[in-house]
């Protein structure tokens, strides 16, 4: 009886230890039977030198993970390694099939880029914040035993059939296993070609609503992540888009068919955009404004045609992309805010009345356009023009949840009249106080006045970065901060400050909901 009791207590103790360190770690430490370990490790993707860190991130509960990660940084691991491992862990767990999961993945590279803007003692904060969210999301979805992505054997590719055709066929059949096998075979040849083969299928997954526009951001962030993981992981990261597109394809079973599937081929042919080099014509600022307004005022199909016509006239794709960015920015600056409190998937917070952060039309549209512009920059000529045409589908109030978009841009004249500051220092203080008061109009007005006076944008970026790191942001803080940063850098002087005005508005909207894990990360880093 005593021996049985000892065995029982040993099993209980072992179970508690496994629960605290995670199943895979327990297997590696021989804390569970060998048969259990073999069962756990069988049929599992492995990530080479990044596997121990990726496994730890999947196995370890969020509240226990941050101290381990900080210790690893102190022992010589880099933020690059942490982000790469976190991205691979997320991809293996969710495979582009979970809303909170893919939003967390899409925040990882932006968090790494944000870290590079911070002083060294604070650089780990945005990364640790997102890795905490990553761990929470993985654990809330069953952990490693519910992984989506498994190893697949590359299929034998038939001679003479384009990769896009093969991917379209398998995705159209709603067969993720066959589509995975096709992509893996294509990626093993050359990742760049596989990415180009994938883009036409991603374009066809655009359902112009709040759930259907993420395909561009997921596809772009997967490609951008290769700079951290290495291209040897391309087949794994790009499979997220396969699974996303298969899930979108299932919507067609209910009679839903994205109009872009018929409109895009027609526009490419009508404006003779296939088989030609991109144009180089540089328009005046007024042309950019006119195209942006045309995109905002028309239907999705009319907006797409306006973009195609501009490209057909030989306009530089960067100029066309800037008009798209300006149109998306206008959605955010014209947003009248949510009418009622709205929940956010994956967080305990509500997005309050009049809020515009998170999944608003302007944030969604801006992130999507930014992604399509980046895809265009790294793609072949056909995909470059197609990406910009499809981006026009994403600039619509329908891509935001509970969004009400008006006609007047923030800040209004009455908002500017309330600005008190006369110099850079006073305006910075006033902007920060407006953010902390959730005063969106005054935050917009002070930042606009700051820019009008010719002040350096760096101090404003530093202010807004501070809160993009500390606040929850309803899954979009990191991504949108990088969108605004990149679009500011790419914009003409006449338009660039609108990006910072919009970012100030989002920051004022999201303030007051501190990100889970942020305070603990500050404590561990002693900052």
Coordinates of C-alpha atoms in Angstrom, one line a residue:
X1 CA 0.0 0.0 0.0
X2 CA 2.8 2.4 0.9
X3 CA 4.6 1.6 -2.3
X4 CA 1.4 2.3 -4.3
X5 CA 1.0 5.6 -2.4
X6 CA 4.6 6.6 -3.2
X7 CA 4.1 5.7 -6.8
X8 CA 0.9 7.8 -6.8
X9 CA 2.6 10.8 -5.3
X10 CA 5.5 10.4 -7.7
X11 CA 3.1 10.5 -10.6
X12 CA 1.4 13.5 -9.2
X13 CA 4.7 15.3 -8.7
X14 CA 5.8 14.3 -12.2
X15 CA 2.5 15.6 -13.6
X16 CA 2.9 18.9 -11.8
X17 CA 6.4 19.3 -13.1
X18 CA 5.4 18.5 -16.7
X19 CA 2.6 21.0 -16.4
X20 CA 5.1 23.7 -15.3
X21 CA 7.9 23.1 -17.8
X22 CA 5.8 21.9 -20.8
X23 CA 5.4 18.5 -22.5
X24 CA 8.3 18.7 -24.9
X25 CA 10.7 19.9 -22.4
X26 CA 9.6 17.2 -20.0
X27 CA 10.2 14.6 -22.7
X28 CA 13.7 16.0 -23.4
X29 CA 14.5 15.7 -19.7
X30 CA 13.2 12.2 -19.5
X31 CA 10.5 13.2 -17.0
X32 CA 7.9 11.2 -19.0
X33 CA 8.1 7.7 -20.4
X34 CA 10.1 7.2 -23.6
X35 CA 6.9 6.0 -25.4
X36 CA 5.3 9.3 -24.6
X37 CA 8.3 11.2 -25.8
X38 CA 8.4 9.4 -29.1
X39 CA 4.7 9.9 -29.6
X40 CA 5.1 13.6 -28.9
X41 CA 8.0 14.1 -31.3
X42 CA 6.8 11.9 -34.1
X43 CA 5.5 13.5 -37.3
X44 CA 6.6 17.0 -36.2
X45 CA 8.2 19.8 -38.1
X46 CA 11.7 20.7 -36.8
X47 CA 13.5 23.9 -37.2
X48 CA 17.2 23.0 -36.9
X49 CA 19.2 25.3 -34.6
X50 CA 16.0 27.3 -33.8
X51 CA 14.1 24.2 -32.6
X52 CA 15.1 24.3 -28.9
X53 CA 13.9 27.9 -28.6
X54 CA 10.8 27.4 -30.7
X55 CA 9.9 24.3 -28.7
X56 CA 10.3 26.2 -25.4
X57 CA 8.1 28.9 -26.7
X58 CA 5.3 26.5 -27.5
X59 CA 5.6 24.4 -24.4
X60 CA 6.1 27.0 -21.7
X61 CA 3.2 29.0 -20.2
X62 CA 3.3 32.7 -20.8
X63 CA 3.8 33.7 -17.1
X64 CA 6.9 31.4 -16.9
X65 CA 8.3 32.2 -20.3
X66 CA 9.4 35.8 -19.9
X67 CA 12.0 35.1 -17.2
X68 CA 13.5 32.3 -19.3
X69 CA 13.7 34.5 -22.4
X70 CA 15.3 37.4 -20.5
X71 CA 17.9 35.0 -19.1
X72 CA 18.6 33.8 -22.6
X73 CA 19.1 37.4 -23.8
X74 CA 21.5 37.9 -20.9
X75 CA 23.4 34.8 -21.9
X76 CA 23.9 35.9 -25.5
X77 CA 20.8 35.0 -27.5
X78 CA 19.7 37.8 -29.8
X79 CA 16.3 39.4 -30.4
X80 CA 16.6 38.2 -34.0
X81 CA 16.8 34.6 -32.7
X82 CA 13.8 35.1 -30.3
X83 CA 11.6 36.6 -33.0
X84 CA 12.6 33.9 -35.6
X85 CA 11.9 31.1 -33.1
X86 CA 8.6 32.7 -32.1
X87 CA 7.5 33.1 -35.7
X88 CA 8.3 29.4 -36.4
X89 CA 6.6 28.3 -33.3
X90 CA 3.5 30.3 -34.2
X91 CA 3.5 29.0 -37.7
X92 CA 3.8 25.3 -36.6
X93 CA 1.0 25.8 -34.1
X94 CA -1.6 27.7 -36.2
X95 CA -0.6 27.4 -39.8
X96 CA -2.4 30.6 -40.7
X97 CA -5.8 29.2 -39.5
X98 CA -6.4 31.1 -36.3
X99 CA -7.4 34.7 -36.1
X100 CA -5.5 35.7 -33.0
X101 CA -2.7 33.3 -34.0
X102 CA -2.0 35.0 -37.4
X103 CA -2.4 38.5 -35.9
X104 CA 0.3 37.6 -33.4
X105 CA 2.5 36.2 -36.1
X106 CA 2.0 39.4 -38.1
X107 CA 3.1 41.5 -35.1
X108 CA 6.5 39.8 -34.6
X109 CA 8.6 41.4 -37.3
X110 CA 7.1 44.8 -36.6
X111 CA 8.1 44.3 -33.0
X112 CA 11.6 43.5 -34.0
X113 CA 11.7 46.7 -36.2
X114 CA 10.3 48.7 -33.3
X115 CA 13.1 47.4 -31.0
X116 CA 15.7 48.9 -33.3
X117 CA 14.2 52.4 -32.7
X118 CA 14.5 52.1 -28.9
X119 CA 17.5 52.8 -26.6
X120 CA 19.4 49.5 -25.9
X121 CA 18.1 48.9 -22.4
X122 CA 14.5 49.0 -23.7
X123 CA 15.0 47.2 -27.0
X124 CA 13.6 43.9 -25.9
X125 CA 10.3 45.3 -24.7
X126 CA 8.2 45.2 -27.9
X127 CA 9.5 41.7 -28.7
X128 CA 8.8 40.3 -25.2
X129 CA 5.4 41.8 -25.3
X130 CA 4.5 40.0 -28.5
X131 CA 6.2 36.8 -27.4
X132 CA 4.1 36.8 -24.3
X133 CA 0.9 37.2 -26.4
X134 CA 2.3 34.4 -28.6
X135 CA 2.7 32.0 -25.6
X136 CA -0.8 32.9 -24.3
X137 CA -2.4 32.2 -27.7
X138 CA -0.6 28.9 -28.1
X139 CA -1.5 27.7 -24.7
X140 CA -5.1 28.9 -25.0
X141 CA -5.4 26.8 -28.2
X142 CA -4.1 23.5 -26.8
X143 CA -0.4 23.8 -27.1
X144 CA 1.8 21.6 -29.2
X145 CA -0.6 18.7 -29.3
X146 CA -2.9 20.7 -31.5
X147 CA -0.4 21.9 -34.0
X148 CA -1.7 22.5 -37.5
X149 CA 1.4 22.2 -39.6
X150 CA 2.9 18.8 -40.0
X151 CA 5.7 17.6 -42.3
X152 CA 4.6 17.0 -45.9
X153 CA 6.4 15.3 -48.7
X154 CA 6.8 17.5 -51.8
X155 CA 4.7 16.3 -54.7
X156 CA 6.1 15.4 -58.1
X157 CA 5.4 18.4 -60.2
X158 CA 4.0 17.7 -63.7
X159 CA 6.0 19.1 -66.6
X160 CA 4.7 22.2 -68.4
X161 CA 2.2 23.3 -65.8
X162 CA 2.8 26.7 -64.1
X163 CA 3.1 26.6 -60.3
X164 CA 0.2 29.1 -59.9
X165 CA -2.1 26.8 -61.8
X166 CA -1.2 23.8 -59.6
X167 CA -1.7 25.9 -56.4
X168 CA -5.0 27.3 -57.7
X169 CA -6.2 23.8 -58.5
X170 CA -5.4 22.2 -55.1
X171 CA -6.7 25.2 -53.2
X172 CA -9.9 25.3 -55.3
X173 CA -10.4 21.6 -54.3
X174 CA -10.1 22.8 -50.7
X175 CA -7.3 20.2 -50.2
X176 CA -4.7 21.8 -47.9
X177 CA -2.5 18.7 -47.9
X178 CA -2.2 18.6 -51.7
X179 CA -1.7 22.4 -51.7
X180 CA 1.0 22.1 -49.0
X181 CA 2.8 19.4 -51.0
X182 CA 2.7 21.6 -54.1
X183 CA 4.1 24.6 -52.4
X184 CA 6.8 22.7 -50.7
X185 CA 7.9 21.3 -54.0
X186 CA 7.9 24.8 -55.6
X187 CA 9.8 26.3 -52.6
X188 CA 12.5 23.7 -52.8
X189 CA 13.3 24.9 -56.3
X190 CA 13.6 28.6 -55.5
X191 CA 11.7 30.4 -52.8
X192 CA 11.4 33.6 -54.9
X193 CA 9.6 31.7 -57.7
X194 CA 7.3 30.0 -55.2
X195 CA 6.4 33.3 -53.7
X196 CA 5.5 34.7 -57.2
X197 CA 3.5 31.5 -57.9
X198 CA 1.6 32.0 -54.7
X199 CA 0.6 35.6 -55.2
X200 CA -2.2 35.2 -57.8
X201 CA -3.9 32.8 -55.5
X202 CA -3.5 35.2 -52.6
X203 CA -5.1 38.0 -54.7
X204 CA -8.1 35.7 -55.4
X205 CA -8.6 35.2 -51.6
X206 CA -9.6 38.8 -51.1
X207 CA -13.1 39.0 -49.6
X208 CA -13.5 42.7 -49.1
X209 CA -14.7 42.6 -45.5
X210 CA -13.1 42.7 -42.1
X211 CA -12.2 39.0 -42.2
X212 CA -11.2 38.7 -45.8
X213 CA -8.4 41.2 -46.3
X214 CA -5.7 39.7 -44.0
X215 CA -4.2 37.5 -46.8
X216 CA -2.0 40.3 -48.0
X217 CA -0.5 41.1 -44.6
X218 CA 0.0 37.5 -43.8
X219 CA 1.7 36.8 -47.1
X220 CA 4.0 39.9 -46.7
X221 CA 4.9 39.3 -43.1
X222 CA 5.7 35.6 -43.9
X223 CA 8.2 36.8 -46.6
X224 CA 9.6 39.5 -44.4
X225 CA 10.2 37.0 -41.6
X226 CA 12.6 35.1 -43.9
X227 CA 15.2 37.9 -43.2
X228 CA 15.3 36.6 -39.7
X229 CA 14.8 32.9 -40.1
X230 CA 16.7 32.3 -43.3
X231 CA 15.1 31.2 -46.6
X232 CA 15.5 27.6 -45.6
X233 CA 12.2 28.1 -43.7
X234 CA 10.3 29.5 -46.7
X235 CA 8.3 26.4 -47.3
X236 CA 7.1 26.4 -43.7
X237 CA 6.3 30.1 -43.4
X238 CA 4.6 30.4 -46.8
X239 CA 2.3 27.4 -46.0
X240 CA 0.3 29.8 -43.8
X241 CA -1.0 31.5 -46.9
X242 CA -2.0 28.1 -48.3
X243 CA -4.2 27.3 -45.3
X244 CA -5.6 30.8 -45.2
X245 CA -6.6 30.6 -48.8
X246 CA -8.2 27.2 -48.4
X247 CA -10.3 28.5 -45.6
X248 CA -11.3 31.5 -47.7
X249 CA -12.1 29.2 -50.5
X250 CA -14.6 27.3 -48.3
X251 CA -16.6 30.5 -48.2
X252 CA -17.4 30.1 -51.9
X253 CA -19.4 27.0 -51.0
X254 CA -22.1 29.4 -49.7
X255 CA -22.3 31.1 -53.0
X256 CA -19.8 33.9 -52.2
X257 CA -17.3 34.6 -55.0
X258 CA -15.0 37.6 -54.7
X259 CA -15.6 39.9 -57.7
X260 CA -11.8 40.4 -57.9
X261 CA -11.6 37.0 -59.5
X262 CA -13.3 38.2 -62.6
X263 CA -12.4 41.9 -62.4
X264 CA -8.6 41.5 -62.1
X265 CA -8.0 39.4 -65.3
X266 CA -10.3 41.8 -67.2
X267 CA -8.4 44.9 -66.1
X268 CA -4.9 43.3 -66.7
X269 CA -6.0 42.6 -70.3
X270 CA -7.9 45.9 -70.9
X271 CA -4.9 48.1 -69.9
X272 CA -2.3 45.8 -71.4
X273 CA -0.5 45.3 -68.1
X274 CA 0.9 41.8 -68.8
X275 CA 4.4 41.5 -70.3
X276 CA 5.5 45.1 -69.9
X277 CA 7.9 46.8 -67.6
X278 CA 6.5 49.1 -64.9
X279 CA 6.0 52.7 -65.8
X280 CA 8.2 55.5 -64.6
X281 CA 6.0 58.6 -65.0
X282 CA 6.1 60.8 -62.0
X283 CA 2.9 62.7 -61.4
X284 CA 2.3 66.0 -59.6
X285 CA 1.0 66.0 -56.0
X286 CA -2.5 67.0 -57.3
X287 CA -2.6 63.8 -59.3
X288 CA -1.9 61.7 -56.2
X289 CA -4.8 63.5 -54.4
X290 CA -7.1 63.1 -57.3
X291 CA -6.5 59.3 -57.6
X292 CA -6.8 58.9 -53.8
X293 CA -10.2 60.7 -53.9
X294 CA -11.3 58.6 -56.8
X295 CA -10.5 55.4 -54.9
X296 CA -12.4 56.7 -51.8
X297 CA -15.4 57.8 -53.7
X298 CA -16.0 54.9 -56.1
X299 CA -17.0 51.3 -55.6
X300 CA -14.4 48.6 -55.2
X301 CA -14.5 47.8 -58.9
X302 CA -14.3 51.4 -59.9
X303 CA -11.3 52.0 -57.5
X304 CA -9.6 48.9 -59.0
X305 CA -10.2 50.2 -62.5
X306 CA -8.8 53.7 -61.6
X307 CA -5.6 52.1 -60.4
X308 CA -5.3 49.8 -63.4
X309 CA -5.8 52.8 -65.7
X310 CA -3.1 54.8 -64.0
X311 CA -0.7 51.9 -64.3
X312 CA -1.7 51.5 -68.0
X313 CA -0.9 55.2 -68.5
X314 CA 2.7 54.4 -67.4
X315 CA 2.5 55.9 -63.9
X316 CA 5.3 54.8 -61.5
X317 CA 3.8 52.0 -59.3
X318 CA 5.3 53.9 -56.3
X319 CA 3.2 56.9 -57.1
X320 CA 0.1 54.8 -57.6
X321 CA 0.8 53.0 -54.3
X322 CA 1.2 56.4 -52.6
X323 CA -2.3 57.3 -53.7
X324 CA -3.6 54.1 -52.3
X325 CA -1.9 54.8 -49.0
X326 CA -3.4 58.3 -48.9
X327 CA -6.8 56.9 -49.5
X328 CA -6.5 54.3 -46.7
X329 CA -5.2 57.1 -44.4
X330 CA -8.2 59.1 -45.3
X331 CA -10.5 56.3 -44.0
X332 CA -8.8 56.5 -40.6
X333 CA -8.8 60.3 -40.4
X334 CA -12.5 60.4 -41.4
X335 CA -13.6 57.6 -39.1
X336 CA -16.4 58.6 -36.7
X337 CA -15.4 55.9 -34.2
X338 CA -17.3 52.8 -33.0
X339 CA -20.8 53.5 -31.8
X340 CA -20.7 51.1 -28.9
X341 CA -18.0 49.1 -26.9
X342 CA -16.7 46.2 -29.0
X343 CA -14.8 43.1 -27.8
X344 CA -11.4 42.1 -29.2
X345 CA -10.6 38.5 -29.9
X346 CA -7.8 37.3 -27.7
X347 CA -7.9 40.1 -25.1
X348 CA -10.0 41.0 -22.1
X349 CA -10.3 44.6 -23.2
X350 CA -13.2 46.3 -25.0
X351 CA -12.6 48.8 -27.7
X352 CA -14.6 51.8 -26.3
X353 CA -17.1 54.1 -27.9
X354 CA -15.6 56.4 -30.5
X355 CA -12.5 54.2 -30.7
X356 CA -10.6 53.8 -34.0
X357 CA -7.8 51.4 -33.0
X358 CA -7.7 47.7 -33.7
X359 CA -9.8 46.3 -36.5
X360 CA -11.2 49.7 -37.8
X361 CA -11.6 50.4 -41.5
X362 CA -8.7 52.8 -41.6
X363 CA -6.2 50.6 -39.7
X364 CA -7.2 47.5 -41.7
X365 CA -7.0 49.4 -45.0
X366 CA -3.7 51.0 -44.2
X367 CA -2.1 47.7 -43.1
X368 CA -3.4 46.0 -46.2
X369 CA -2.2 48.6 -48.7
X370 CA 1.2 48.7 -47.0
X371 CA 1.4 44.9 -47.4
X372 CA 0.4 45.0 -51.1
X373 CA 2.9 47.8 -51.8
X374 CA 5.7 45.7 -50.2
X375 CA 4.6 42.6 -52.1
X376 CA 4.7 44.6 -55.3
X377 CA 8.3 45.7 -54.6
X378 CA 9.6 42.1 -54.3
X379 CA 7.4 40.5 -57.0
X380 CA 7.6 40.0 -60.7
X381 CA 6.1 42.6 -63.0
X382 CA 2.7 40.9 -63.3
X383 CA 2.3 40.5 -59.6
X384 CA 3.5 44.1 -59.0
X385 CA 0.7 45.6 -60.9
X386 CA -1.9 43.1 -59.8
X387 CA -1.0 43.7 -56.2
X388 CA -1.8 47.4 -56.5
X389 CA -5.1 46.8 -58.3
X390 CA -6.2 44.3 -55.6
X391 CA -5.1 46.8 -52.9
X392 CA -7.9 49.1 -54.1
X393 CA -10.4 46.5 -53.0
X394 CA -9.1 46.9 -49.4
X395 CA -9.8 50.7 -49.2
X396 CA -13.4 50.6 -48.2
X397 CA -15.4 51.1 -44.9
X398 CA -16.4 47.5 -45.2
X399 CA -13.0 46.2 -44.2
X400 CA -13.5 47.5 -40.6
X401 CA -15.7 46.1 -37.9
X402 CA -18.3 48.6 -36.7
X403 CA -16.6 51.5 -38.6
X404 CA -18.5 54.7 -39.5
X405 CA -16.6 56.7 -42.0
X406 CA -17.6 60.3 -42.6
X407 CA -16.3 63.0 -45.0
X408 CA -14.3 65.4 -42.8
X409 CA -10.6 64.6 -42.0
X410 CA -9.2 65.0 -38.5
X411 CA -8.1 67.4 -37.2
X412 CA -11.1 69.7 -37.9
X413 CA -10.6 73.5 -37.7
X414 CA -12.1 73.6 -34.2
X415 CA -9.6 71.0 -33.1
X416 CA -6.7 73.1 -34.3
X417 CA -8.1 76.2 -32.4
X418 CA -7.7 74.3 -29.1
X419 CA -3.9 73.8 -29.5
X420 CA -2.0 75.8 -27.0
X421 CA 1.6 74.9 -27.6
X422 CA 3.8 77.4 -29.5
X423 CA 7.1 75.4 -29.7
X424 CA 8.2 71.8 -30.2
X425 CA 8.6 71.0 -26.5
X426 CA 5.2 72.5 -25.6
X427 CA 3.5 70.7 -28.4
X428 CA 5.1 67.4 -27.5
X429 CA 3.8 67.8 -23.9
X430 CA 0.4 68.7 -25.1
X431 CA 0.3 65.7 -27.5
X432 CA 1.2 63.3 -24.8
X433 CA -1.4 64.7 -22.4
X434 CA -4.0 64.4 -25.2
X435 CA -3.1 60.8 -25.7
X436 CA -3.3 60.0 -22.0
X437 CA -6.8 61.7 -22.0
X438 CA -7.9 59.6 -25.0
X439 CA -8.5 63.0 -26.7
X440 CA -8.2 61.9 -30.4
X441 CA -9.0 65.3 -31.9
X442 CA -6.4 67.2 -29.8
X443 CA -3.8 64.5 -30.4
X444 CA -4.3 64.9 -34.1
X445 CA -4.3 68.6 -33.9
X446 CA -1.1 68.9 -31.9
X447 CA 0.8 66.5 -34.1
X448 CA -0.3 68.3 -37.2
X449 CA 0.7 71.7 -35.8
X450 CA 4.0 70.3 -34.7
X451 CA 4.7 69.2 -38.3
X452 CA 3.5 72.4 -39.8
X453 CA 6.1 74.3 -37.8
X454 CA 8.8 72.3 -39.5
X455 CA 9.9 70.3 -36.4
X456 CA 11.8 67.0 -36.7
X457 CA 9.5 64.0 -36.8
X458 CA 11.8 61.8 -34.6
X459 CA 10.5 63.2 -31.3
X460 CA 6.9 62.4 -32.4
X461 CA 7.8 59.0 -33.5
X462 CA 9.5 58.4 -30.1
X463 CA 6.4 59.5 -28.3
X464 CA 4.0 57.3 -30.3
X465 CA 6.4 54.4 -30.2
X466 CA 6.4 54.5 -26.4
X467 CA 2.6 53.8 -26.4
X468 CA 2.7 51.4 -29.3
X469 CA 4.9 49.3 -27.0
X470 CA 3.1 49.7 -23.7
X471 CA -0.5 49.4 -24.8
X472 CA -2.5 46.3 -25.9
X473 CA -3.6 47.8 -29.2
X474 CA -6.3 45.2 -29.9
X475 CA -3.8 43.0 -31.9
X476 CA -2.9 45.8 -34.3
X477 CA -0.6 48.2 -32.4
X478 CA 2.8 46.9 -33.6
X479 CA 1.7 46.3 -37.2
X480 CA 0.0 49.7 -37.6
X481 CA 3.0 51.5 -36.0
X482 CA 5.2 50.0 -38.7
X483 CA 2.7 50.7 -41.4
X484 CA 2.7 54.4 -40.4
X485 CA 6.5 54.5 -40.1
X486 CA 7.0 52.9 -43.6
X487 CA 4.4 55.0 -45.3
X488 CA 5.8 58.2 -43.8
X489 CA 9.2 57.3 -45.1
X490 CA 7.9 56.5 -48.6
X491 CA 5.6 59.6 -48.8
X492 CA 6.1 62.9 -50.5
X493 CA 6.6 65.8 -48.1
X494 CA 3.1 67.1 -48.9
X495 CA 1.5 64.0 -47.5
X496 CA 3.8 62.3 -45.0
X497 CA 2.6 64.1 -41.9
X498 CA -0.9 62.7 -42.4
X499 CA 0.6 59.3 -41.4
X500 CA 1.8 60.6 -38.1
X501 CA -1.5 62.4 -37.5
X502 CA -3.4 59.2 -38.0
X503 CA -0.9 57.3 -35.8
X504 CA -1.5 59.9 -33.1
X505 CA -5.2 59.3 -33.4
X506 CA -4.9 55.5 -33.0
X507 CA -2.5 56.0 -30.1
X508 CA -5.0 58.2 -28.3
X509 CA -7.7 55.7 -29.0
X510 CA -5.8 52.7 -27.6
X511 CA -4.3 54.3 -24.5
X512 CA -5.4 53.0 -21.1
X513 CA -5.3 49.3 -21.9
X514 CA -1.8 48.1 -20.9
X515 CA -0.5 45.1 -22.8
X516 CA -0.4 41.8 -20.8
X517 CA 3.2 41.0 -20.1
X518 CA 4.5 44.5 -20.5
X519 CA 4.9 45.3 -16.8
X520 CA 6.6 42.0 -16.2
X521 CA 9.0 42.6 -19.1
X522 CA 9.9 46.0 -17.7
X523 CA 10.5 44.5 -14.3
X524 CA 12.8 41.8 -15.7
X525 CA 14.7 44.2 -17.8
X526 CA 14.9 46.7 -14.9
X527 CA 13.7 49.6 -17.1

